[in-house]
Tab-separated table of C-alpha atoms in Angstrom:
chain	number	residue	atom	x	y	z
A	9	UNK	CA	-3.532	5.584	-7.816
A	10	UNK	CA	-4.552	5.390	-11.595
A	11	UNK	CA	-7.894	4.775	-12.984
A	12	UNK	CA	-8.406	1.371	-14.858
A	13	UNK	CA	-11.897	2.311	-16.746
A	14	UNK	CA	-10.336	4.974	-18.780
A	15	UNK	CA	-9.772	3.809	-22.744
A	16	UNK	CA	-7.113	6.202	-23.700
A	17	UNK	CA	-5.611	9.651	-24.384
A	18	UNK	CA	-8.739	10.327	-26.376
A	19	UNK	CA	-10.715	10.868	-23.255
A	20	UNK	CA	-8.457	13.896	-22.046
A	21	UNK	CA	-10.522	17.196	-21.393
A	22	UNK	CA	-9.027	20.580	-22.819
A	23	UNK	CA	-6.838	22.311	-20.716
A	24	UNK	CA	-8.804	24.126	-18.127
A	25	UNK	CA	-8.137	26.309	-14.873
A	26	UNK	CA	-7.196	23.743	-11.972
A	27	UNK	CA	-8.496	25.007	-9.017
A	28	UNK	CA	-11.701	27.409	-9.707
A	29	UNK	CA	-11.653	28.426	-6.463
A	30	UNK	CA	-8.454	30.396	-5.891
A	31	UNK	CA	-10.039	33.175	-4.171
A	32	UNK	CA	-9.861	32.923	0.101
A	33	UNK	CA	-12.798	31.296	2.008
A	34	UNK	CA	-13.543	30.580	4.853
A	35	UNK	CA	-14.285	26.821	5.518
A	36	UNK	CA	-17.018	26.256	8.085
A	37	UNK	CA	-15.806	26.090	12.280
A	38	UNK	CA	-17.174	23.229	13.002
A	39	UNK	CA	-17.009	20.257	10.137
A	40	UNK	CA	-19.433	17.691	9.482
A	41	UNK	CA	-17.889	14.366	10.672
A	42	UNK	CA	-17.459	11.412	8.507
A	43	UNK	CA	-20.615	9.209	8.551
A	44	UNK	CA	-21.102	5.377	7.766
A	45	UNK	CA	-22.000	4.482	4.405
A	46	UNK	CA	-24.258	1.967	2.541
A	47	UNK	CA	-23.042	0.058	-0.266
A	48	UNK	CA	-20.714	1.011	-3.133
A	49	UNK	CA	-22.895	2.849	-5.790
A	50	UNK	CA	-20.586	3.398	-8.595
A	51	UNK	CA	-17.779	1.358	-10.046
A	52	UNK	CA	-16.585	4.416	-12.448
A	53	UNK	CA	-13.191	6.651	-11.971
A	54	UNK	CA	-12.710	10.055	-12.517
A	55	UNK	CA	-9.297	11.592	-13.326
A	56	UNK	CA	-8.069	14.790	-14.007
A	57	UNK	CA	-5.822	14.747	-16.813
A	58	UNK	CA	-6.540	18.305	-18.233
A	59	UNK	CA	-2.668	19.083	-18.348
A	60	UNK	CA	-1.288	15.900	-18.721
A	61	UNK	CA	2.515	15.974	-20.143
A	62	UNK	CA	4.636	12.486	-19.933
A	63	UNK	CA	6.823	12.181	-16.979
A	64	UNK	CA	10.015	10.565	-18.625
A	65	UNK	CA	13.227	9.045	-16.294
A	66	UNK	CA	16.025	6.715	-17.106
A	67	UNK	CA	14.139	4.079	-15.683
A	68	UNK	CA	10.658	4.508	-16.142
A	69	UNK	CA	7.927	7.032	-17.643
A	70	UNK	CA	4.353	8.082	-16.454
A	71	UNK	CA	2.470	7.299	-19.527
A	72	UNK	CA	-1.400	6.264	-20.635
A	73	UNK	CA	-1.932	2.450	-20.318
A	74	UNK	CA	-4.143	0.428	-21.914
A	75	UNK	CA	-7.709	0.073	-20.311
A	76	UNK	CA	-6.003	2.129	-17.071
A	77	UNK	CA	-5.229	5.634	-17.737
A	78	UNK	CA	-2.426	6.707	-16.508
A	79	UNK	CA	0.197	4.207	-15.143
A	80	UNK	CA	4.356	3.879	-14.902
A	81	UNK	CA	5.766	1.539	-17.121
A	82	UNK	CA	9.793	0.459	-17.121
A	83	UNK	CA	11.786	1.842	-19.709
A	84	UNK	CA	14.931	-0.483	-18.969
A	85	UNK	CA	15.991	-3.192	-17.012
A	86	UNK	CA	15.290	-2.764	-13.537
A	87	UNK	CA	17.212	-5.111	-11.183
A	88	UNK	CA	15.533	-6.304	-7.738
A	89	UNK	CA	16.562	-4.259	-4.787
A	90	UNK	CA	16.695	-0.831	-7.591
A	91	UNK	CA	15.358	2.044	-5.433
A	92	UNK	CA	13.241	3.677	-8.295
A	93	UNK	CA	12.489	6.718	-6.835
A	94	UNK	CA	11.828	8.488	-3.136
A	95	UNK	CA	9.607	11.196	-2.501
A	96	UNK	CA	8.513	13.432	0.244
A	97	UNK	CA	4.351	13.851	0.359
A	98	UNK	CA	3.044	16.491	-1.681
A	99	UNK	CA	0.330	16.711	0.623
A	100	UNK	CA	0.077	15.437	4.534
A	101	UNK	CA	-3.080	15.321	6.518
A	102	UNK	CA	-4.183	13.176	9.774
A	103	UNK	CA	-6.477	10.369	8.616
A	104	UNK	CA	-10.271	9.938	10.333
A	105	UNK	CA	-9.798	5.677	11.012
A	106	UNK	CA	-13.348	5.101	9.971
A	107	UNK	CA	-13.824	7.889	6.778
A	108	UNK	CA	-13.315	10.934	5.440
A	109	UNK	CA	-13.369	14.518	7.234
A	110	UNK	CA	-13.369	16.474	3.392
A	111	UNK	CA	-12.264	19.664	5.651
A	112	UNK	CA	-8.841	19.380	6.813
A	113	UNK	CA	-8.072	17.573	3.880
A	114	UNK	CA	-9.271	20.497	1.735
A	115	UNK	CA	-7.133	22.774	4.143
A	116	UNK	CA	-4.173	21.447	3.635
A	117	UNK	CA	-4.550	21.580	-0.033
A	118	UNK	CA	-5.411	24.944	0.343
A	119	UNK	CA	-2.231	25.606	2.220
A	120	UNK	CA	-0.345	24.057	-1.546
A	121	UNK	CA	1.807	26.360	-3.803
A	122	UNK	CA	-0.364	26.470	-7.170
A	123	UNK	CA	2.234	24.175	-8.993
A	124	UNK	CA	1.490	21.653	-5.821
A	125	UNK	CA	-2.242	21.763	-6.047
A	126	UNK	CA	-2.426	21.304	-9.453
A	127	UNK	CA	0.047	18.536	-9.558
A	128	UNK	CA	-2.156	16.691	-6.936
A	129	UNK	CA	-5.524	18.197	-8.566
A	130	UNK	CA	-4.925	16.017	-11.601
A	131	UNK	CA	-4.818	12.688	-9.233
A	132	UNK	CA	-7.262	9.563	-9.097
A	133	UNK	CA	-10.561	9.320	-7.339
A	134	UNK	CA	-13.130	7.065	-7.963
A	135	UNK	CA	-16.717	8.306	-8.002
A	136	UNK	CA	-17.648	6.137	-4.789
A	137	UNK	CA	-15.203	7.894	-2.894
A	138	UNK	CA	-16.541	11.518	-3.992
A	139	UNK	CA	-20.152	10.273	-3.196
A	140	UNK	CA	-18.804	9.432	0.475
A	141	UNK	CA	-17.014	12.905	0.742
A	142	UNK	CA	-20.141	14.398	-0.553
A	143	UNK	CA	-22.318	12.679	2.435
A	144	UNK	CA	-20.174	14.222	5.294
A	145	UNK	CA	-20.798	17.379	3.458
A	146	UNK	CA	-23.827	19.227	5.368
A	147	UNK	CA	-26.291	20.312	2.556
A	148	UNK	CA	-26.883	23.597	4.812
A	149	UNK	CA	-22.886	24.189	5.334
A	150	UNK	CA	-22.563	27.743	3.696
A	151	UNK	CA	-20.374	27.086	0.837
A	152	UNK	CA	-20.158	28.968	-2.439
A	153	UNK	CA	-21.898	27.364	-5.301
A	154	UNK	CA	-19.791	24.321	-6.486
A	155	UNK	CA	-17.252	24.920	-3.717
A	156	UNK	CA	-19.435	21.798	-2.037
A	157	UNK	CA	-18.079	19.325	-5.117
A	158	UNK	CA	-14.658	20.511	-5.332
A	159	UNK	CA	-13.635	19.923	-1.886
A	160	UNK	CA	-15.507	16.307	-2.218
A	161	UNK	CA	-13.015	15.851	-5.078
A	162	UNK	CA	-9.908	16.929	-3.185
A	163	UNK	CA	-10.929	14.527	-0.094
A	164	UNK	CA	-11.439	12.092	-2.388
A	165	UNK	CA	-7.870	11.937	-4.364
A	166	UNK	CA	-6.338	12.079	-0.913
A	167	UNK	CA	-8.443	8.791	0.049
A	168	UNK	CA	-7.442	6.896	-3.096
A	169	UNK	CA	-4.046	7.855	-3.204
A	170	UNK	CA	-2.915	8.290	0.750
A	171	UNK	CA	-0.049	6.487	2.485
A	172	UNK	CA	1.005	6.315	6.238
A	173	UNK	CA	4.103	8.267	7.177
A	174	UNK	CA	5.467	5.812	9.820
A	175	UNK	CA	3.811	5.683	12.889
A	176	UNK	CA	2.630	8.728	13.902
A	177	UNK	CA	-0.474	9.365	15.086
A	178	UNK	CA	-2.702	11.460	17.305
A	179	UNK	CA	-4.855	10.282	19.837
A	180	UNK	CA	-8.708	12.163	20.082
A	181	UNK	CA	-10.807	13.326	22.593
A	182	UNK	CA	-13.262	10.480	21.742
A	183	UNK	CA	-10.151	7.604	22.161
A	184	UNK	CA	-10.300	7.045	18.059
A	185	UNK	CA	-6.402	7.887	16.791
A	186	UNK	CA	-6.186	9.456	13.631
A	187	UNK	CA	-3.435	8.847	11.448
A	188	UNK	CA	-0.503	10.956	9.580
A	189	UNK	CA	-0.837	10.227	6.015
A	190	UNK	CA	0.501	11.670	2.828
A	191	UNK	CA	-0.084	11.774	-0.968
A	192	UNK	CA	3.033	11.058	-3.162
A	193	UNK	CA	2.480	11.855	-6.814
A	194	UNK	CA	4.478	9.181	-8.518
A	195	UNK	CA	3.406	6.349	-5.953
A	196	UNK	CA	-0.298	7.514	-6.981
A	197	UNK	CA	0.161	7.129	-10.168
A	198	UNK	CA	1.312	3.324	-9.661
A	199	UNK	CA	-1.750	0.814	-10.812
A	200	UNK	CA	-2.578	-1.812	-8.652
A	201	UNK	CA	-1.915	-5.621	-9.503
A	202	UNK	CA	-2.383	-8.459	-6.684
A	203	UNK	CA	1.216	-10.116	-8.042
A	204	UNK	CA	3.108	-6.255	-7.688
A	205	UNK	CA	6.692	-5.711	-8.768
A	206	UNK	CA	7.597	-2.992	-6.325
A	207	UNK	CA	7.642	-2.320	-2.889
A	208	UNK	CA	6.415	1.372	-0.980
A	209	UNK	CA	7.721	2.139	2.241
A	210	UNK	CA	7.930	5.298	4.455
A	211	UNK	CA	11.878	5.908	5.514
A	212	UNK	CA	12.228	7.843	8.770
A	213	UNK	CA	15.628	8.102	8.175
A	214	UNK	CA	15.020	10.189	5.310
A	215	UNK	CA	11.682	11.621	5.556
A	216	UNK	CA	10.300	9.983	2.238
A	217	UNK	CA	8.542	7.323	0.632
A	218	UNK	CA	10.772	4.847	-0.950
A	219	UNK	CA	9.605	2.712	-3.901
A	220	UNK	CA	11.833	-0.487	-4.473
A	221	UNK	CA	11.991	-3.221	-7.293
A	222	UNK	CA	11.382	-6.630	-5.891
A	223	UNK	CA	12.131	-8.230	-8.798
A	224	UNK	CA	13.932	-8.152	-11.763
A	225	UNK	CA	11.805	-5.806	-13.696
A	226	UNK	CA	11.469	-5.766	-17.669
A	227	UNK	CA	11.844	-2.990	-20.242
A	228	UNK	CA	7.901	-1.962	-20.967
A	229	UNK	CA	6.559	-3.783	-18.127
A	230	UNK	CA	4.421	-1.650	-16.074
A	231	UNK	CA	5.520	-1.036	-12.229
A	232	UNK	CA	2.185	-1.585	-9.938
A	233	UNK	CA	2.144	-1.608	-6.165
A	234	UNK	CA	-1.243	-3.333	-4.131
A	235	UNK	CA	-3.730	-1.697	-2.938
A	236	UNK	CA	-5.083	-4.363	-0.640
A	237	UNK	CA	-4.555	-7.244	1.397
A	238	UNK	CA	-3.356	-10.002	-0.802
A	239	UNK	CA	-3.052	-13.075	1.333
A	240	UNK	CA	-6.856	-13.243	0.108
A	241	UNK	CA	-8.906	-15.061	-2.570
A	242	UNK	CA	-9.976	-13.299	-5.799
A	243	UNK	CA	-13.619	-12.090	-4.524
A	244	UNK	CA	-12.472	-11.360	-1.320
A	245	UNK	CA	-9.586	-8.646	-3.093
A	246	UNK	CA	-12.082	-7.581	-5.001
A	247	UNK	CA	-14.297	-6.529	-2.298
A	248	UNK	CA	-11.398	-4.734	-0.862
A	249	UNK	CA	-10.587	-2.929	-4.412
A	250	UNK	CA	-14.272	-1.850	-4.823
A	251	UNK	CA	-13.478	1.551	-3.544
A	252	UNK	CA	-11.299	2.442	-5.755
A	253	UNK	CA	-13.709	1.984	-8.224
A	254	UNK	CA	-12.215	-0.636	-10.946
A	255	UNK	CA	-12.512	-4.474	-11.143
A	256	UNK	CA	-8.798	-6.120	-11.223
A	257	UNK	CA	-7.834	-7.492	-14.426
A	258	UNK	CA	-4.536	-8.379	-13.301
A	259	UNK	CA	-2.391	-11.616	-14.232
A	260	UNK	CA	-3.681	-13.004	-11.643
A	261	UNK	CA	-7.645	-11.971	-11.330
A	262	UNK	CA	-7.518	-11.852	-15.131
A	263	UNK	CA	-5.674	-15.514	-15.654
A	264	UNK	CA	-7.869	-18.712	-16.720
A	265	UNK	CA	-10.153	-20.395	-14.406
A	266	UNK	CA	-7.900	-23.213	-13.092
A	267	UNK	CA	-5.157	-20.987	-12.469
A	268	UNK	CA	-7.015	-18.463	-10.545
A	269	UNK	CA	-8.639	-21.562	-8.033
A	270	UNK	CA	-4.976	-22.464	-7.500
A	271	UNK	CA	-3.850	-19.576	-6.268
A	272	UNK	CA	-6.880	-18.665	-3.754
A	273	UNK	CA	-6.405	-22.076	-2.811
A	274	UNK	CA	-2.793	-21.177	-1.647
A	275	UNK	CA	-3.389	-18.193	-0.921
A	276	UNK	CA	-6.320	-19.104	1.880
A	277	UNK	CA	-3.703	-21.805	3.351
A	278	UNK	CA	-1.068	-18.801	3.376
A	279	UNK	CA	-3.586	-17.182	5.814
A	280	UNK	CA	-4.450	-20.096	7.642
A	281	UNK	CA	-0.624	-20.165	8.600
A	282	UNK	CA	-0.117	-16.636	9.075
A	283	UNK	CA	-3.215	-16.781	11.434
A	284	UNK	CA	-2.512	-20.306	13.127
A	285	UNK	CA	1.416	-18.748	13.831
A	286	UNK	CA	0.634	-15.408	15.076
A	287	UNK	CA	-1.800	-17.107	17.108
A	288	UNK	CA	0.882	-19.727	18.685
A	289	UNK	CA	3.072	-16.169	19.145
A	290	UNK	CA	0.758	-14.680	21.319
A	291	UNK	CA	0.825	-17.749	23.476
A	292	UNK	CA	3.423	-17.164	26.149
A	293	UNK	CA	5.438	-19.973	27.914
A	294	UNK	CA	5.951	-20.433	31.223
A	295	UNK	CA	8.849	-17.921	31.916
A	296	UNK	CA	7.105	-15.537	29.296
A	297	UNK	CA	9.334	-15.981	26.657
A	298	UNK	CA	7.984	-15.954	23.456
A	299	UNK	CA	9.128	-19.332	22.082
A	300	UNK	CA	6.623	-20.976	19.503
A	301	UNK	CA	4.741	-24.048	20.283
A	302	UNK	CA	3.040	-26.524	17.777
A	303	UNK	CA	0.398	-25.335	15.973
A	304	UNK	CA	-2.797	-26.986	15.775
A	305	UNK	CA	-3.443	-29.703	13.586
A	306	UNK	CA	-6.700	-28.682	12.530
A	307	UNK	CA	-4.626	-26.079	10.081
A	308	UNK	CA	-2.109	-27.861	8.929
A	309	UNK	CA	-1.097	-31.465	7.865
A	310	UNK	CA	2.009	-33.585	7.269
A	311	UNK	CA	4.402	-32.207	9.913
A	312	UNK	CA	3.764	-28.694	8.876
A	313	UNK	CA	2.825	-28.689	12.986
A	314	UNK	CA	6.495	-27.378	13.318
A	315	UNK	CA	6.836	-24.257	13.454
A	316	UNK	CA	9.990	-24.167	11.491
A	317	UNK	CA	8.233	-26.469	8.707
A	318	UNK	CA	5.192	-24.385	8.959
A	319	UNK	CA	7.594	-20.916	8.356
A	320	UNK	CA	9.907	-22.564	5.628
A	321	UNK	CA	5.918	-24.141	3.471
A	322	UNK	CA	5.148	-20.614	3.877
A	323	UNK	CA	7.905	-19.226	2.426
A	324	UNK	CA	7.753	-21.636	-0.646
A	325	UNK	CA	3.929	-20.757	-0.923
A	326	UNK	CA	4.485	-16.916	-1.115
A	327	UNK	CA	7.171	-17.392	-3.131
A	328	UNK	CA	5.292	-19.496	-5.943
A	329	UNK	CA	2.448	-16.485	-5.400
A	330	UNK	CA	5.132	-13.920	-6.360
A	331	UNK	CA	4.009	-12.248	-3.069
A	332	UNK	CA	7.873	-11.487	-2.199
A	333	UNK	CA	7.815	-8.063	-0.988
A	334	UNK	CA	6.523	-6.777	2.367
A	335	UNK	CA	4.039	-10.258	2.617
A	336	UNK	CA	7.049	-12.348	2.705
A	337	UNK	CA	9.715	-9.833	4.605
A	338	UNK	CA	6.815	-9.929	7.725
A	339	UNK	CA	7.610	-13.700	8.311
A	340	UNK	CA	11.163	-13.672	7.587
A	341	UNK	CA	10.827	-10.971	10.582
A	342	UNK	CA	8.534	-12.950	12.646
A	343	UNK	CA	11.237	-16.035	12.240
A	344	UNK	CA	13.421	-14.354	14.230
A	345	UNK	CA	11.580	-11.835	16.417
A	346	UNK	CA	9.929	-15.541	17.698
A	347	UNK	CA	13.382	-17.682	17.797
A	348	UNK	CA	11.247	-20.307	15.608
A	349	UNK	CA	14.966	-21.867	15.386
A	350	UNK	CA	16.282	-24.231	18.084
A	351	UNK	CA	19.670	-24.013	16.343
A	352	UNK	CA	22.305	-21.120	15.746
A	353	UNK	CA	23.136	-21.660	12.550
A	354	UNK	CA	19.278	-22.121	11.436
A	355	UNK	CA	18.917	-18.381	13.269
A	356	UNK	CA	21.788	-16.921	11.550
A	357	UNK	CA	19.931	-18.447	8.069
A	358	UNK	CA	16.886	-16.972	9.287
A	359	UNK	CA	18.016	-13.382	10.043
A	360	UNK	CA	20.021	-13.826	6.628
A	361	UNK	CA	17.054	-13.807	4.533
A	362	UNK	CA	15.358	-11.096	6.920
A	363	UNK	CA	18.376	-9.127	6.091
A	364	UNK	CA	18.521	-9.429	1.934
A	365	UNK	CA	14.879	-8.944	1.925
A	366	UNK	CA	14.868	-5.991	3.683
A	367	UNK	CA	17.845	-4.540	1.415
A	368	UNK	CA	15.256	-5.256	-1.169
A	369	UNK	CA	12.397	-3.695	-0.146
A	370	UNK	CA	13.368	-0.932	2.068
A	371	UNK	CA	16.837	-0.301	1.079
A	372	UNK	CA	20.147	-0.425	2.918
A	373	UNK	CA	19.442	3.150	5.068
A	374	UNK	CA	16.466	2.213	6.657
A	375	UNK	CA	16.226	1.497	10.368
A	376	UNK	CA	14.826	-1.993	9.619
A	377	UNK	CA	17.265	-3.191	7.551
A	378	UNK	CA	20.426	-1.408	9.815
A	379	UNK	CA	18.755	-3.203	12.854
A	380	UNK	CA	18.546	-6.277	10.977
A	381	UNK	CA	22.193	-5.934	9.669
A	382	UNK	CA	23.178	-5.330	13.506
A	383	UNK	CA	21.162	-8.415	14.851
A	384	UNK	CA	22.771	-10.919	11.791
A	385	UNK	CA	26.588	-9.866	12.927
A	386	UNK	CA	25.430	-10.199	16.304
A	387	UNK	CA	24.521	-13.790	15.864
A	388	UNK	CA	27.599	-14.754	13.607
A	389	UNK	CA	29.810	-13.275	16.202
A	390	UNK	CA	28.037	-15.865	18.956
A	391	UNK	CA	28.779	-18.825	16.302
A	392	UNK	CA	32.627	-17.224	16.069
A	393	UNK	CA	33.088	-17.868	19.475
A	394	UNK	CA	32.289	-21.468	19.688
């Protein structure tokens, strides 16, 4: 994930030796386990751009951009539902849930062809993530001078730049699971906005990470993912961005005053919903189906205590956010997982759009979208019967 403090090519080191320590070591047996830390002390990035060359496609190119470093910009129109690339991880390692372990990170990267390592050396990481790595570092582990630093660094880029790899996970002695994640070198290099244009998402079916359009997409606009939750208001993202270093200037955080208070205004009801209807999910009836009730009028007004209404106001709200990638596939999903419907032809419109979304986002070889493609011929085939 690219830095946003850098000014420009001008700040590029000369070329120097990636990895100065390519000679074996030993790591120590027993590594220092992640520890809690105090608050964020730097807001600067560091990137490695010592070898930098331009990554050019027919679609897009890995190129410097302004105030951000390096970032992917479109080089052609890019239709919603484009898969723009897939990739397999250059790099896996279990995640700790609560921080870094620097060690097996620095393992696996040890385990890297050179060509791999110095592909991922020249990554994001922002200095408060090195300063973490560095505290679960044990001043008295016996590690070559600067060896200490340069596995920080590695843990680091993997912290910034990680991604789940579906739902695999292991399960530790102490109960805590740690989590399969990988680092994918063009989906790191993706800048963050809180309106993105693109979609990631690990496919099982093909072992890689697939990175969709989810809208039409301009020649020399630049392609940015999300790196947080964005059903949130402005300070509260922020907050959430503060590890990677950067302050979002996106068209959103960066927009005038007025417009900004609009959108955490919808953007807080938009949670309020989510929170209100997964709520009312969890609620069971009497036979234990999952069938919605009302929601609670203390959330919402004007009717909205359907949950139909309540579904269909937040599909107009995330839609006016430009939040229409995974944020508004979850509650086309939840539509029908829940039978919010009392009518067939309202379910069949429901699984529809759970359907074309998920051709959008995903693509049409993913197990979501083939189960989803299943369950909509299912319910058409009910409705030919009648």
């Amino acid at each position: 994930m690219s830095d946003s403090t850098l000014s420009g090519l001008s700040q590029i080191p000369e070329a120097q030796p990636t990895n100065p320590f390519s000679a074996p070591f030993t790591l120590p047996t027993t590594p220092s386990k992640p520890r809690a830390h105090g608050h964020k002390r730097s807001a600067s990035i560091l990137k490695a751009l010592s070898t930098y060359t331009e990554t050019v496609t027919d679609l897009y190119k890995v190129t410097p951009i302004p105030n951000k470093g390096l970032g992917v910009q479109a080089l052609s129109v890019i239709p919603a539902g484009t898969r723009i690339t897939s990739e397999a991880p250059i790099l896996k390692c279990l995640r700790e849930p609560d921080g870094i372990d620097p060690f097996p990170v620095y393992e696996a990267f040890e385990s890297l062809k050179p060509a791999a390592q110095d592909e991922y050396s020249l990554l994001s990481a922002s200095q408060n993530q090195i300063e973490n790595a560095l505290d679960c570092i044990d001043d008295d582990d016996d590690l070559p001078e600067g060896l200490r630093e340069w596995i920080a660094k590695i843990a680091a880029i993997f912290e910034c730049n990680n991604f789940e790899i579906g739902a695999q996970s292991e399960v530790q002695d102490d109960g805590s699971v740690m989590t399969l994640a990988g680092v994918f070198p063009l989906a790191a290099r993706m800048n963050h906005s809180c309106r993105p244009n693109v979609a990631q998402t690990w496919n099982a079916e093909i072992n890689q990470l697939t990175i969709h359009a989810i809208r039409d997409i301009q020649p020399g606009e630049e392609l940015c993912d999300a790196y947080c939750l964005l059903v949130e208001d402005t300070a509260t993202r922020q907050t959430g961005l503060d590890a990677y270093g950067f302050v979002c200037a996106c068209e959103v955080c960066g927009g005038n005053e007025e417009e900004r208070k609009k959108s955490d205004e919808k953007r807080r009801l938009i949670k309020r919903l989510g929170e209100d209807l997964t709520f009312q999910a969890e609620r069971k009836t009497a036979d234990g189906a999952a069938k919605l009730g009302p929601l609670t009028s203390s959330v919402v007004k004007g009717g909205l205590e359907d949950p139909v209404n309540a579904l269909e106001y937040l599909e107009v709200l995330l839609k006016e956010e430009g939040l229409v990638g995974h944020d508004l596939a979850q509650w086309y999903s939840f539509a029908n997982w829940h039978s919010v419907s009392n009518s067939l032809d309202g379910s069949i419109d429901w699984q529809q759009k759970n359907y074309d979304l998920n051709v959008i986002t995903k693509g049409r070889d993913h197990a979501d979208t083939i189960a989803a493609k299943t369950k909509l011929a299912r319910l058409k085939k009910r409705k030919s019967r009648k």
